[in-house]
Short mmCIF file of C-alpha atoms in Angstrom, two decimals:
data_model
loop_
_atom_site.label_atom_id
_atom_site.label_comp_id
_atom_site.label_asym_id
_atom_site.label_seq_id
_atom_site.Cartn_x
_atom_site.Cartn_y
_atom_site.Cartn_z
CA UNK G 1 -39.89 -19.94 27.76
CA UNK G 2 -40.94 -16.55 26.36
CA UNK G 3 -38.96 -14.92 23.61
CA UNK G 4 -36.25 -12.46 24.59
CA UNK G 5 -37.30 -8.92 23.54
CA UNK G 6 -34.10 -8.43 21.59
CA UNK G 7 -34.51 -11.58 19.60
CA UNK G 8 -36.84 -11.58 16.54
CA UNK G 9 -37.58 -14.95 14.95
CA UNK G 10 -38.49 -14.13 11.36
CA UNK G 11 -40.38 -17.28 10.31
CA UNK G 12 -42.76 -18.39 13.05
CA UNK G 13 -42.61 -19.50 16.60
CA UNK G 14 -40.05 -22.25 15.93
CA UNK G 15 -37.59 -21.12 13.25
CA UNK G 16 -35.23 -24.08 13.86
CA UNK G 17 -37.79 -26.97 13.65
CA UNK G 18 -36.00 -30.00 12.42
CA UNK G 19 -32.54 -28.60 12.95
CA UNK G 20 -30.20 -30.85 14.90
CA UNK G 21 -26.82 -29.10 14.58
CA UNK G 22 -25.82 -25.45 14.91
CA UNK G 23 -22.56 -24.36 13.32
CA UNK G 24 -21.06 -21.18 14.51
CA UNK G 25 -18.85 -18.62 12.93
CA UNK G 26 -16.20 -18.04 15.63
CA UNK G 27 -13.99 -15.02 14.96
CA UNK G 28 -16.21 -11.99 15.64
CA UNK G 29 -19.36 -13.98 16.37
CA UNK G 30 -18.24 -16.03 19.45
CA UNK G 31 -14.88 -14.39 20.32
CA UNK G 32 -13.60 -10.88 20.33
CA UNK G 33 -10.56 -11.15 18.04
CA UNK G 34 -9.71 -7.37 18.01
CA UNK G 35 -9.16 -6.98 21.76
CA UNK G 36 -7.27 -10.28 22.08
CA UNK G 37 -4.98 -9.60 19.15
CA UNK G 38 -4.23 -6.11 20.49
CA UNK G 39 -3.56 -7.39 23.96
CA UNK G 40 -1.02 -9.91 22.59
CA UNK G 41 0.57 -7.40 20.17
CA UNK G 42 1.15 -4.61 22.76
CA UNK G 43 4.16 -6.20 24.47
CA UNK G 44 5.55 -7.46 21.15
CA UNK G 45 5.40 -3.99 19.57
CA UNK G 46 6.92 -2.48 22.69
CA UNK G 47 9.74 -4.98 22.87
CA UNK G 48 10.69 -4.44 19.23
CA UNK G 49 10.11 -0.69 19.41
CA UNK G 50 7.43 -0.65 16.71
CA UNK G 51 5.49 2.59 17.03
CA UNK G 52 2.00 1.29 16.20
CA UNK G 53 -1.17 1.38 18.24
CA UNK G 54 -1.93 -2.22 19.17
CA UNK G 55 -5.61 -1.92 18.14
CA UNK G 56 -4.57 -0.37 14.77
CA UNK G 57 -2.11 -3.27 14.39
CA UNK G 58 -4.83 -5.82 15.00
CA UNK G 59 -7.01 -4.13 12.37
CA UNK G 60 -4.22 -4.11 9.82
CA UNK G 61 -3.51 -7.80 10.45
CA UNK G 62 -7.17 -8.71 10.19
CA UNK G 63 -7.56 -6.69 6.99
CA UNK G 64 -5.34 -9.18 5.19
CA UNK G 65 -7.46 -12.12 6.33
CA UNK G 66 -10.05 -12.14 3.51
CA UNK G 67 -7.50 -11.35 0.71
CA UNK G 68 -5.24 -14.17 1.78
CA UNK G 69 -8.15 -16.71 1.93
CA UNK G 70 -9.34 -15.48 -1.43
CA UNK G 71 -6.13 -16.75 -3.00
CA UNK G 72 -7.20 -20.27 -1.86
CA UNK G 73 -10.89 -19.90 -2.56
CA UNK G 74 -10.09 -18.70 -6.11
CA UNK G 75 -7.85 -21.69 -6.79
CA UNK G 76 -4.84 -19.41 -7.37
CA UNK G 77 -3.16 -21.16 -4.41
CA UNK G 78 -3.56 -24.74 -3.09
CA UNK G 79 -5.23 -25.36 0.21
CA UNK G 80 -3.31 -23.97 3.19
CA UNK G 81 -4.36 -23.66 6.79
CA UNK G 82 -5.35 -20.36 8.37
CA UNK G 83 -2.50 -20.27 10.93
CA UNK G 84 -0.06 -20.33 8.02
CA UNK G 85 -1.93 -17.46 6.28
CA UNK G 86 -2.01 -15.50 9.55
CA UNK G 87 1.77 -15.86 10.01
CA UNK G 88 2.38 -14.74 6.38
CA UNK G 89 0.10 -11.77 6.95
CA UNK G 90 1.88 -10.86 10.17
CA UNK G 91 5.11 -10.62 8.35
CA UNK G 92 3.50 -8.40 5.65
CA UNK G 93 2.17 -5.97 8.30
CA UNK G 94 5.49 -5.76 10.11
CA UNK G 95 7.39 -5.16 6.86
CA UNK G 96 4.91 -2.36 6.00
CA UNK G 97 6.05 -0.64 9.20
CA UNK G 98 9.72 -0.91 8.31
CA UNK G 99 10.46 -3.91 10.52
CA UNK G 100 13.41 -6.02 9.53
CA UNK G 101 11.73 -9.44 9.72
CA UNK G 102 15.07 -11.22 9.69
CA UNK G 103 15.90 -9.52 12.97
CA UNK G 104 12.98 -11.11 14.85
CA UNK G 105 13.28 -14.70 15.98
CA UNK G 106 10.90 -17.12 14.23
CA UNK G 107 9.82 -18.31 17.66
CA UNK G 108 8.82 -14.77 18.61
CA UNK G 109 6.63 -14.39 15.46
CA UNK G 110 5.07 -17.83 16.04
CA UNK G 111 4.29 -16.94 19.67
CA UNK G 112 2.46 -13.73 18.52
CA UNK G 113 0.67 -15.63 15.87
CA UNK G 114 -0.76 -18.00 18.47
CA UNK G 115 -2.74 -14.99 19.87
CA UNK G 116 -5.51 -16.13 17.54
CA UNK G 117 -5.87 -19.16 19.85
CA UNK G 118 -6.24 -17.03 23.02
CA UNK G 119 -9.17 -14.73 22.34
CA UNK G 120 -11.83 -13.97 24.95
CA UNK G 121 -15.40 -14.97 24.25
CA UNK G 122 -17.95 -12.13 24.16
CA UNK G 123 -19.60 -11.80 27.57
CA UNK G 124 -22.71 -13.62 26.48
CA UNK G 125 -21.04 -16.43 24.47
CA UNK G 126 -20.27 -19.12 27.04
CA UNK G 127 -23.78 -18.92 28.63
CA UNK G 128 -25.47 -18.69 25.23
CA UNK G 129 -23.60 -21.72 23.90
CA UNK G 130 -24.24 -23.73 27.03
CA UNK G 131 -27.98 -23.05 26.73
CA UNK G 132 -28.11 -23.81 22.99
CA UNK G 133 -26.37 -27.08 23.53
CA UNK G 134 -29.28 -28.35 25.67
CA UNK G 135 -31.33 -28.61 22.44
CA UNK G 136 -28.79 -28.78 19.68
CA UNK G 137 -25.45 -30.39 18.88
CA UNK G 138 -23.15 -27.41 18.53
CA UNK G 139 -19.79 -26.88 16.73
CA UNK G 140 -17.39 -24.40 15.26
CA UNK G 141 -17.99 -23.92 11.55
CA UNK G 142 -15.06 -21.60 11.18
CA UNK G 143 -12.33 -20.70 8.73
CA UNK G 144 -9.93 -21.52 11.60
CA UNK G 145 -7.83 -24.62 11.51
CA UNK G 146 -8.68 -27.62 13.77
CA UNK G 147 -5.78 -27.28 16.22
CA UNK G 148 -6.32 -23.59 16.63
CA UNK G 149 -10.08 -24.06 17.20
CA UNK G 150 -9.27 -26.74 19.82
CA UNK G 151 -6.95 -24.45 21.68
CA UNK G 152 -9.27 -21.49 21.42
CA UNK G 153 -12.11 -23.65 22.81
CA UNK G 154 -10.05 -24.67 25.80
CA UNK G 155 -8.89 -21.16 26.42
CA UNK G 156 -12.43 -19.65 26.34
CA UNK G 157 -14.45 -22.54 27.72
CA UNK G 158 -16.31 -23.15 24.50
CA UNK G 159 -17.86 -26.61 24.91
CA UNK G 160 -18.21 -27.63 21.26
CA UNK G 161 -19.46 -31.13 20.34
CA UNK G 162 -17.35 -31.02 17.20
CA UNK G 163 -15.15 -28.76 15.08
CA UNK G 164 -15.85 -28.62 11.42
CA UNK G 165 -15.42 -25.92 8.80
CA UNK G 166 -12.46 -24.92 6.69
CA UNK G 167 -9.86 -27.64 7.37
CA UNK G 168 -12.45 -30.42 7.29
CA UNK G 169 -13.66 -29.11 3.96
CA UNK G 170 -10.27 -27.84 2.70
CA UNK G 171 -11.96 -24.72 1.56
CA UNK G 172 -12.83 -21.39 3.13
CA UNK G 173 -16.24 -19.86 3.72
CA UNK G 174 -18.22 -18.61 1.88
CA UNK G 175 -17.31 -21.30 -0.65
CA UNK G 176 -20.27 -23.77 -0.84
CA UNK G 177 -18.20 -26.90 -0.04
CA UNK G 178 -17.15 -25.47 3.32
CA UNK G 179 -20.83 -25.58 4.54
CA UNK G 180 -21.76 -28.77 2.65
CA UNK G 181 -18.77 -30.80 3.75
CA UNK G 182 -19.32 -29.63 7.28
CA UNK G 183 -23.01 -30.81 7.21
CA UNK G 184 -21.80 -34.11 5.71
CA UNK G 185 -19.24 -34.40 8.54
CA UNK G 186 -21.97 -34.20 11.17
CA UNK G 187 -24.18 -36.66 9.21
CA UNK G 188 -26.97 -34.25 8.42
CA UNK G 189 -28.54 -32.73 5.28
CA UNK G 190 -28.22 -28.94 5.04
CA UNK G 191 -31.86 -28.38 5.99
CA UNK G 192 -31.07 -29.87 9.45
CA UNK G 193 -28.08 -27.57 10.07
CA UNK G 194 -28.24 -23.98 11.35
CA UNK G 195 -25.56 -21.37 10.79
CA UNK G 196 -25.02 -18.72 13.43
CA UNK G 197 -22.96 -15.69 12.45
CA UNK G 198 -22.55 -12.01 12.91
CA UNK G 199 -21.78 -11.63 9.20
CA UNK G 200 -24.52 -11.34 6.61
CA UNK G 201 -22.31 -12.68 3.84
CA UNK G 202 -21.72 -15.96 5.86
CA UNK G 203 -25.42 -16.43 6.39
CA UNK G 204 -26.30 -15.54 2.72
CA UNK G 205 -23.96 -18.27 1.54
CA UNK G 206 -25.28 -20.79 4.03
CA UNK G 207 -28.96 -20.15 3.26
CA UNK G 208 -28.28 -20.50 -0.52
CA UNK G 209 -27.35 -24.14 0.24
CA UNK G 210 -30.41 -24.81 2.43
CA UNK G 211 -29.03 -24.16 5.93
CA UNK G 212 -31.10 -22.24 8.45
CA UNK G 213 -29.73 -18.93 9.67
CA UNK G 214 -29.29 -17.02 12.88
CA UNK G 215 -27.84 -13.44 12.80
CA UNK G 216 -26.19 -12.21 16.07
CA UNK G 217 -25.25 -8.56 16.16
CA UNK G 218 -21.61 -7.76 17.10
CA UNK G 219 -21.57 -4.02 16.59
CA UNK G 220 -18.10 -3.58 18.05
CA UNK G 221 -16.29 -6.51 16.38
CA UNK G 222 -14.22 -4.02 14.38
CA UNK G 223 -14.11 -1.37 17.15
CA UNK G 224 -16.35 1.58 18.04
CA UNK G 225 -16.35 2.97 14.43
CA UNK G 226 -17.60 -0.25 12.82
CA UNK G 227 -19.68 0.26 9.67
CA UNK G 228 -20.29 -3.31 8.50
CA UNK G 229 -22.87 -5.94 9.67
CA UNK G 230 -24.47 -3.54 12.20
CA UNK G 231 -27.87 -4.97 11.18
CA UNK G 232 -29.31 -7.84 9.24
CA UNK G 233 -29.40 -7.11 5.48
CA UNK G 234 -31.97 -9.78 4.86
CA UNK G 235 -34.62 -11.54 6.85
CA UNK G 236 -32.79 -14.40 8.61
CA UNK G 237 -34.64 -17.17 10.52
CA UNK G 238 -33.63 -15.56 13.81
CA UNK G 239 -32.10 -12.29 14.57
CA UNK G 240 -30.69 -11.55 18.01
CA UNK G 241 -28.47 -9.10 19.89
CA UNK G 242 -26.54 -11.86 21.70
CA UNK G 243 -26.19 -15.62 21.89
CA UNK G 244 -28.27 -15.56 25.06
CA UNK G 245 -31.03 -13.82 23.19
CA UNK G 246 -30.74 -16.45 20.47
CA UNK G 247 -31.05 -19.14 23.19
CA UNK G 248 -34.17 -17.35 24.48
CA UNK G 249 -35.64 -17.19 21.02
CA UNK G 250 -35.10 -20.93 20.48
CA UNK G 251 -36.46 -22.04 23.83
CA UNK G 252 -33.12 -23.10 25.25
#
Protein backbone atom coordinates (compact mmCIF):
# COMPACT_ATOMS: atom_id res chain seq x y z
CA UNK A 1 0.00 0.00 0.00
CA UNK A 2 1.35 3.43 -0.88
CA UNK A 3 1.90 6.01 1.81
CA UNK A 4 -0.87 8.45 2.49
CA UNK A 5 0.19 11.95 1.39
CA UNK A 6 -0.53 13.34 4.85
CA UNK A 7 1.71 10.85 6.63
CA UNK A 8 5.44 11.39 6.71
CA UNK A 9 7.54 8.52 8.07
CA UNK A 10 10.75 10.09 9.31
CA UNK A 11 13.08 7.14 9.41
CA UNK A 12 12.80 5.05 6.28
CA UNK A 13 10.11 2.98 4.63
CA UNK A 14 9.24 0.93 7.70
CA UNK A 15 9.53 3.06 10.80
CA UNK A 16 7.91 0.40 12.99
CA UNK A 17 10.08 -2.60 12.02
CA UNK A 18 10.21 -4.98 14.96
CA UNK A 19 7.36 -3.28 16.83
CA UNK A 20 4.67 -5.68 18.07
CA UNK A 21 2.48 -3.45 20.25
CA UNK A 22 1.15 0.07 19.77
CA UNK A 23 0.13 1.97 22.91
CA UNK A 24 -2.22 4.89 22.42
CA UNK A 25 -2.73 8.06 24.33
CA UNK A 26 -6.53 8.26 24.49
CA UNK A 27 -7.83 11.64 25.72
CA UNK A 28 -7.27 14.00 22.81
CA UNK A 29 -5.53 11.50 20.54
CA UNK A 30 -8.27 8.89 20.10
CA UNK A 31 -11.31 10.63 21.60
CA UNK A 32 -12.60 14.21 21.57
CA UNK A 33 -12.83 14.96 25.29
CA UNK A 34 -13.81 18.64 24.94
CA UNK A 35 -17.02 18.12 22.98
CA UNK A 36 -18.07 15.15 25.09
CA UNK A 37 -17.52 16.87 28.41
CA UNK A 38 -19.35 19.99 27.21
CA UNK A 39 -22.27 17.88 25.97
CA UNK A 40 -22.63 16.24 29.39
CA UNK A 41 -22.07 19.48 31.29
CA UNK A 42 -24.72 21.50 29.45
CA UNK A 43 -27.83 19.97 31.09
CA UNK A 44 -26.08 19.83 34.48
CA UNK A 45 -25.19 23.53 34.33
CA UNK A 46 -28.70 24.39 33.18
CA UNK A 47 -30.36 22.30 35.87
CA UNK A 48 -28.32 23.94 38.62
CA UNK A 49 -28.56 27.43 37.08
CA UNK A 50 -24.79 27.78 36.68
CA UNK A 51 -24.13 30.49 34.10
CA UNK A 52 -21.04 29.05 32.41
CA UNK A 53 -20.58 28.13 28.76
CA UNK A 54 -20.31 24.32 28.58
CA UNK A 55 -17.18 24.41 26.41
CA UNK A 56 -15.52 26.89 28.77
CA UNK A 57 -16.51 24.62 31.64
CA UNK A 58 -14.89 21.66 29.91
CA UNK A 59 -11.71 23.68 29.41
CA UNK A 60 -11.62 24.75 33.07
CA UNK A 61 -12.12 21.19 34.25
CA UNK A 62 -9.42 19.85 31.94
CA UNK A 63 -7.01 22.61 32.99
CA UNK A 64 -6.83 20.99 36.44
CA UNK A 65 -5.95 17.58 34.96
CA UNK A 66 -2.16 17.97 34.79
CA UNK A 67 -1.74 19.86 38.11
CA UNK A 68 -3.70 17.18 39.97
CA UNK A 69 -1.65 14.37 38.43
CA UNK A 70 1.55 16.25 39.19
CA UNK A 71 0.76 15.92 42.90
CA UNK A 72 0.97 12.15 42.41
CA UNK A 73 3.91 12.19 39.97
CA UNK A 74 5.96 14.34 42.35
CA UNK A 75 5.35 12.01 45.28
CA UNK A 76 3.53 14.70 47.26
CA UNK A 77 0.47 12.50 47.15
CA UNK A 78 0.13 8.69 47.12
CA UNK A 79 -1.25 6.98 44.02
CA UNK A 80 -4.90 7.78 43.30
CA UNK A 81 -6.93 6.94 40.19
CA UNK A 82 -7.85 9.53 37.58
CA UNK A 83 -11.60 9.28 38.20
CA UNK A 84 -11.01 10.39 41.78
CA UNK A 85 -8.82 13.29 40.64
CA UNK A 86 -11.44 14.30 38.06
CA UNK A 87 -14.19 14.33 40.69
CA UNK A 88 -12.07 16.46 43.03
CA UNK A 89 -11.32 18.83 40.14
CA UNK A 90 -15.01 19.06 39.28
CA UNK A 91 -15.77 20.22 42.79
CA UNK A 92 -13.00 22.84 42.54
CA UNK A 93 -14.38 24.26 39.30
CA UNK A 94 -17.93 24.41 40.63
CA UNK A 95 -16.77 26.12 43.82
CA UNK A 96 -14.92 28.72 41.73
CA UNK A 97 -18.25 29.62 40.17
CA UNK A 98 -19.92 30.12 43.52
CA UNK A 99 -21.74 26.81 43.56
CA UNK A 100 -22.63 25.42 46.99
CA UNK A 101 -21.30 21.88 46.52
CA UNK A 102 -23.22 20.60 49.54
CA UNK A 103 -26.41 21.53 47.71
CA UNK A 104 -25.71 19.09 44.87
CA UNK A 105 -26.32 15.39 45.40
CA UNK A 106 -23.20 13.23 45.34
CA UNK A 107 -24.92 11.03 42.76
CA UNK A 108 -25.38 14.05 40.47
CA UNK A 109 -21.68 14.92 40.67
CA UNK A 110 -20.70 11.29 40.12
CA UNK A 111 -22.97 11.06 37.08
CA UNK A 112 -21.36 14.12 35.51
CA UNK A 113 -17.89 12.79 36.31
CA UNK A 114 -18.70 9.68 34.29
CA UNK A 115 -18.83 11.85 31.16
CA UNK A 116 -15.12 11.03 30.79
CA UNK A 117 -16.26 7.46 29.99
CA UNK A 118 -18.64 8.62 27.22
CA UNK A 119 -16.50 10.57 24.78
CA UNK A 120 -16.83 10.28 21.01
CA UNK A 121 -13.85 9.01 19.04
CA UNK A 122 -12.48 11.36 16.41
CA UNK A 123 -14.02 10.53 13.01
CA UNK A 124 -10.92 8.62 11.85
CA UNK A 125 -10.21 6.78 15.10
CA UNK A 126 -12.23 3.57 14.84
CA UNK A 127 -11.23 2.88 11.23
CA UNK A 128 -7.60 3.76 11.99
CA UNK A 129 -7.45 1.50 15.04
CA UNK A 130 -9.15 -1.35 13.18
CA UNK A 131 -6.58 -1.17 10.42
CA UNK A 132 -3.58 -0.81 12.74
CA UNK A 133 -4.80 -3.85 14.67
CA UNK A 134 -4.27 -6.00 11.55
CA UNK A 135 -0.53 -5.69 12.01
CA UNK A 136 -0.02 -4.78 15.68
CA UNK A 137 -1.47 -5.61 19.04
CA UNK A 138 -3.05 -2.34 20.21
CA UNK A 139 -3.96 -0.94 23.59
CA UNK A 140 -4.74 2.14 25.60
CA UNK A 141 -1.59 3.51 27.24
CA UNK A 142 -3.43 6.26 29.01
CA UNK A 143 -3.55 8.17 32.26
CA UNK A 144 -7.13 6.95 32.57
CA UNK A 145 -8.08 4.25 35.07
CA UNK A 146 -8.85 0.72 33.91
CA UNK A 147 -12.61 0.70 34.50
CA UNK A 148 -13.01 4.07 32.80
CA UNK A 149 -10.94 2.96 29.81
CA UNK A 150 -13.06 -0.21 29.54
CA UNK A 151 -16.31 1.77 29.52
CA UNK A 152 -14.92 4.36 27.13
CA UNK A 153 -13.86 1.57 24.74
CA UNK A 154 -17.33 0.04 24.83
CA UNK A 155 -18.98 3.42 24.31
CA UNK A 156 -16.84 4.36 21.32
CA UNK A 157 -16.19 0.97 19.74
CA UNK A 158 -12.46 0.99 20.48
CA UNK A 159 -11.34 -2.61 20.07
CA UNK A 160 -8.26 -2.67 22.28
CA UNK A 161 -6.38 -5.91 22.83
CA UNK A 162 -5.39 -4.69 26.30
CA UNK A 163 -5.53 -1.64 28.54
CA UNK A 164 -2.31 -0.61 30.24
CA UNK A 165 -0.99 2.77 31.38
CA UNK A 166 -1.39 4.63 34.62
CA UNK A 167 -3.31 2.23 36.84
CA UNK A 168 -1.20 -0.75 35.76
CA UNK A 169 1.95 1.24 36.52
CA UNK A 170 0.49 3.22 39.46
CA UNK A 171 2.09 6.30 37.99
CA UNK A 172 1.10 8.95 35.48
CA UNK A 173 2.68 9.80 32.15
CA UNK A 174 5.17 11.18 31.43
CA UNK A 175 6.83 9.40 34.36
CA UNK A 176 9.15 6.68 32.97
CA UNK A 177 7.57 3.85 34.93
CA UNK A 178 4.21 4.42 33.21
CA UNK A 179 5.72 3.44 29.86
CA UNK A 180 8.15 0.84 31.17
CA UNK A 181 5.62 -1.06 33.29
CA UNK A 182 3.15 -0.95 30.41
CA UNK A 183 5.75 -2.50 28.10
CA UNK A 184 6.48 -5.10 30.76
CA UNK A 185 2.75 -5.85 31.07
CA UNK A 186 2.53 -6.69 27.37
CA UNK A 187 5.69 -8.80 27.58
CA UNK A 188 7.87 -6.68 25.33
CA UNK A 189 11.04 -4.61 25.59
CA UNK A 190 10.53 -0.88 24.98
CA UNK A 191 12.09 -1.11 21.49
CA UNK A 192 9.20 -3.34 20.38
CA UNK A 193 6.55 -0.89 21.60
CA UNK A 194 5.27 2.12 19.70
CA UNK A 195 3.61 5.11 21.37
CA UNK A 196 0.92 6.98 19.44
CA UNK A 197 -0.02 10.42 20.73
CA UNK A 198 -1.10 13.90 19.72
CA UNK A 199 1.16 15.38 22.39
CA UNK A 200 4.86 15.99 21.85
CA UNK A 201 5.67 15.69 25.55
CA UNK A 202 4.16 12.20 25.70
CA UNK A 203 6.25 11.08 22.73
CA UNK A 204 9.41 12.73 24.04
CA UNK A 205 9.14 10.79 27.30
CA UNK A 206 8.42 7.54 25.48
CA UNK A 207 11.30 7.90 23.03
CA UNK A 208 13.77 8.64 25.84
CA UNK A 209 13.00 5.12 27.10
CA UNK A 210 13.47 3.45 23.73
CA UNK A 211 9.88 3.32 22.48
CA UNK A 212 9.08 4.15 18.85
CA UNK A 213 6.89 7.18 18.22
CA UNK A 214 3.92 8.22 16.08
CA UNK A 215 2.64 11.81 16.21
CA UNK A 216 -0.99 12.34 15.17
CA UNK A 217 -2.17 15.93 14.77
CA UNK A 218 -5.31 16.90 16.66
CA UNK A 219 -5.38 20.66 16.03
CA UNK A 220 -8.83 21.17 17.60
CA UNK A 221 -8.42 19.06 20.75
CA UNK A 222 -8.58 22.25 22.82
CA UNK A 223 -10.98 24.01 20.46
CA UNK A 224 -10.55 26.34 17.49
CA UNK A 225 -8.05 28.58 19.26
CA UNK A 226 -5.64 25.77 20.19
CA UNK A 227 -1.99 26.84 20.37
CA UNK A 228 -0.29 23.64 21.60
CA UNK A 229 0.81 20.51 19.72
CA UNK A 230 -0.26 21.91 16.35
CA UNK A 231 2.84 20.34 14.79
CA UNK A 232 5.60 17.94 15.76
CA UNK A 233 8.35 19.68 17.69
CA UNK A 234 10.85 16.90 16.90
CA UNK A 235 11.24 14.30 14.17
CA UNK A 236 9.10 11.37 15.28
CA UNK A 237 9.21 7.97 13.57
CA UNK A 238 5.88 8.68 11.87
CA UNK A 239 3.94 11.94 11.65
CA UNK A 240 0.35 11.84 10.42
CA UNK A 241 -2.80 13.95 10.29
CA UNK A 242 -5.09 11.09 11.36
CA UNK A 243 -5.02 7.50 12.55
CA UNK A 244 -6.09 6.46 9.06
CA UNK A 245 -3.06 8.26 7.64
CA UNK A 246 -0.89 6.52 10.24
CA UNK A 247 -2.33 3.17 9.14
CA UNK A 248 -1.53 4.04 5.53
CA UNK A 249 2.04 4.93 6.46
CA UNK A 250 2.48 1.63 8.28
CA UNK A 251 1.03 -0.49 5.52
CA UNK A 252 -2.09 -1.48 7.44
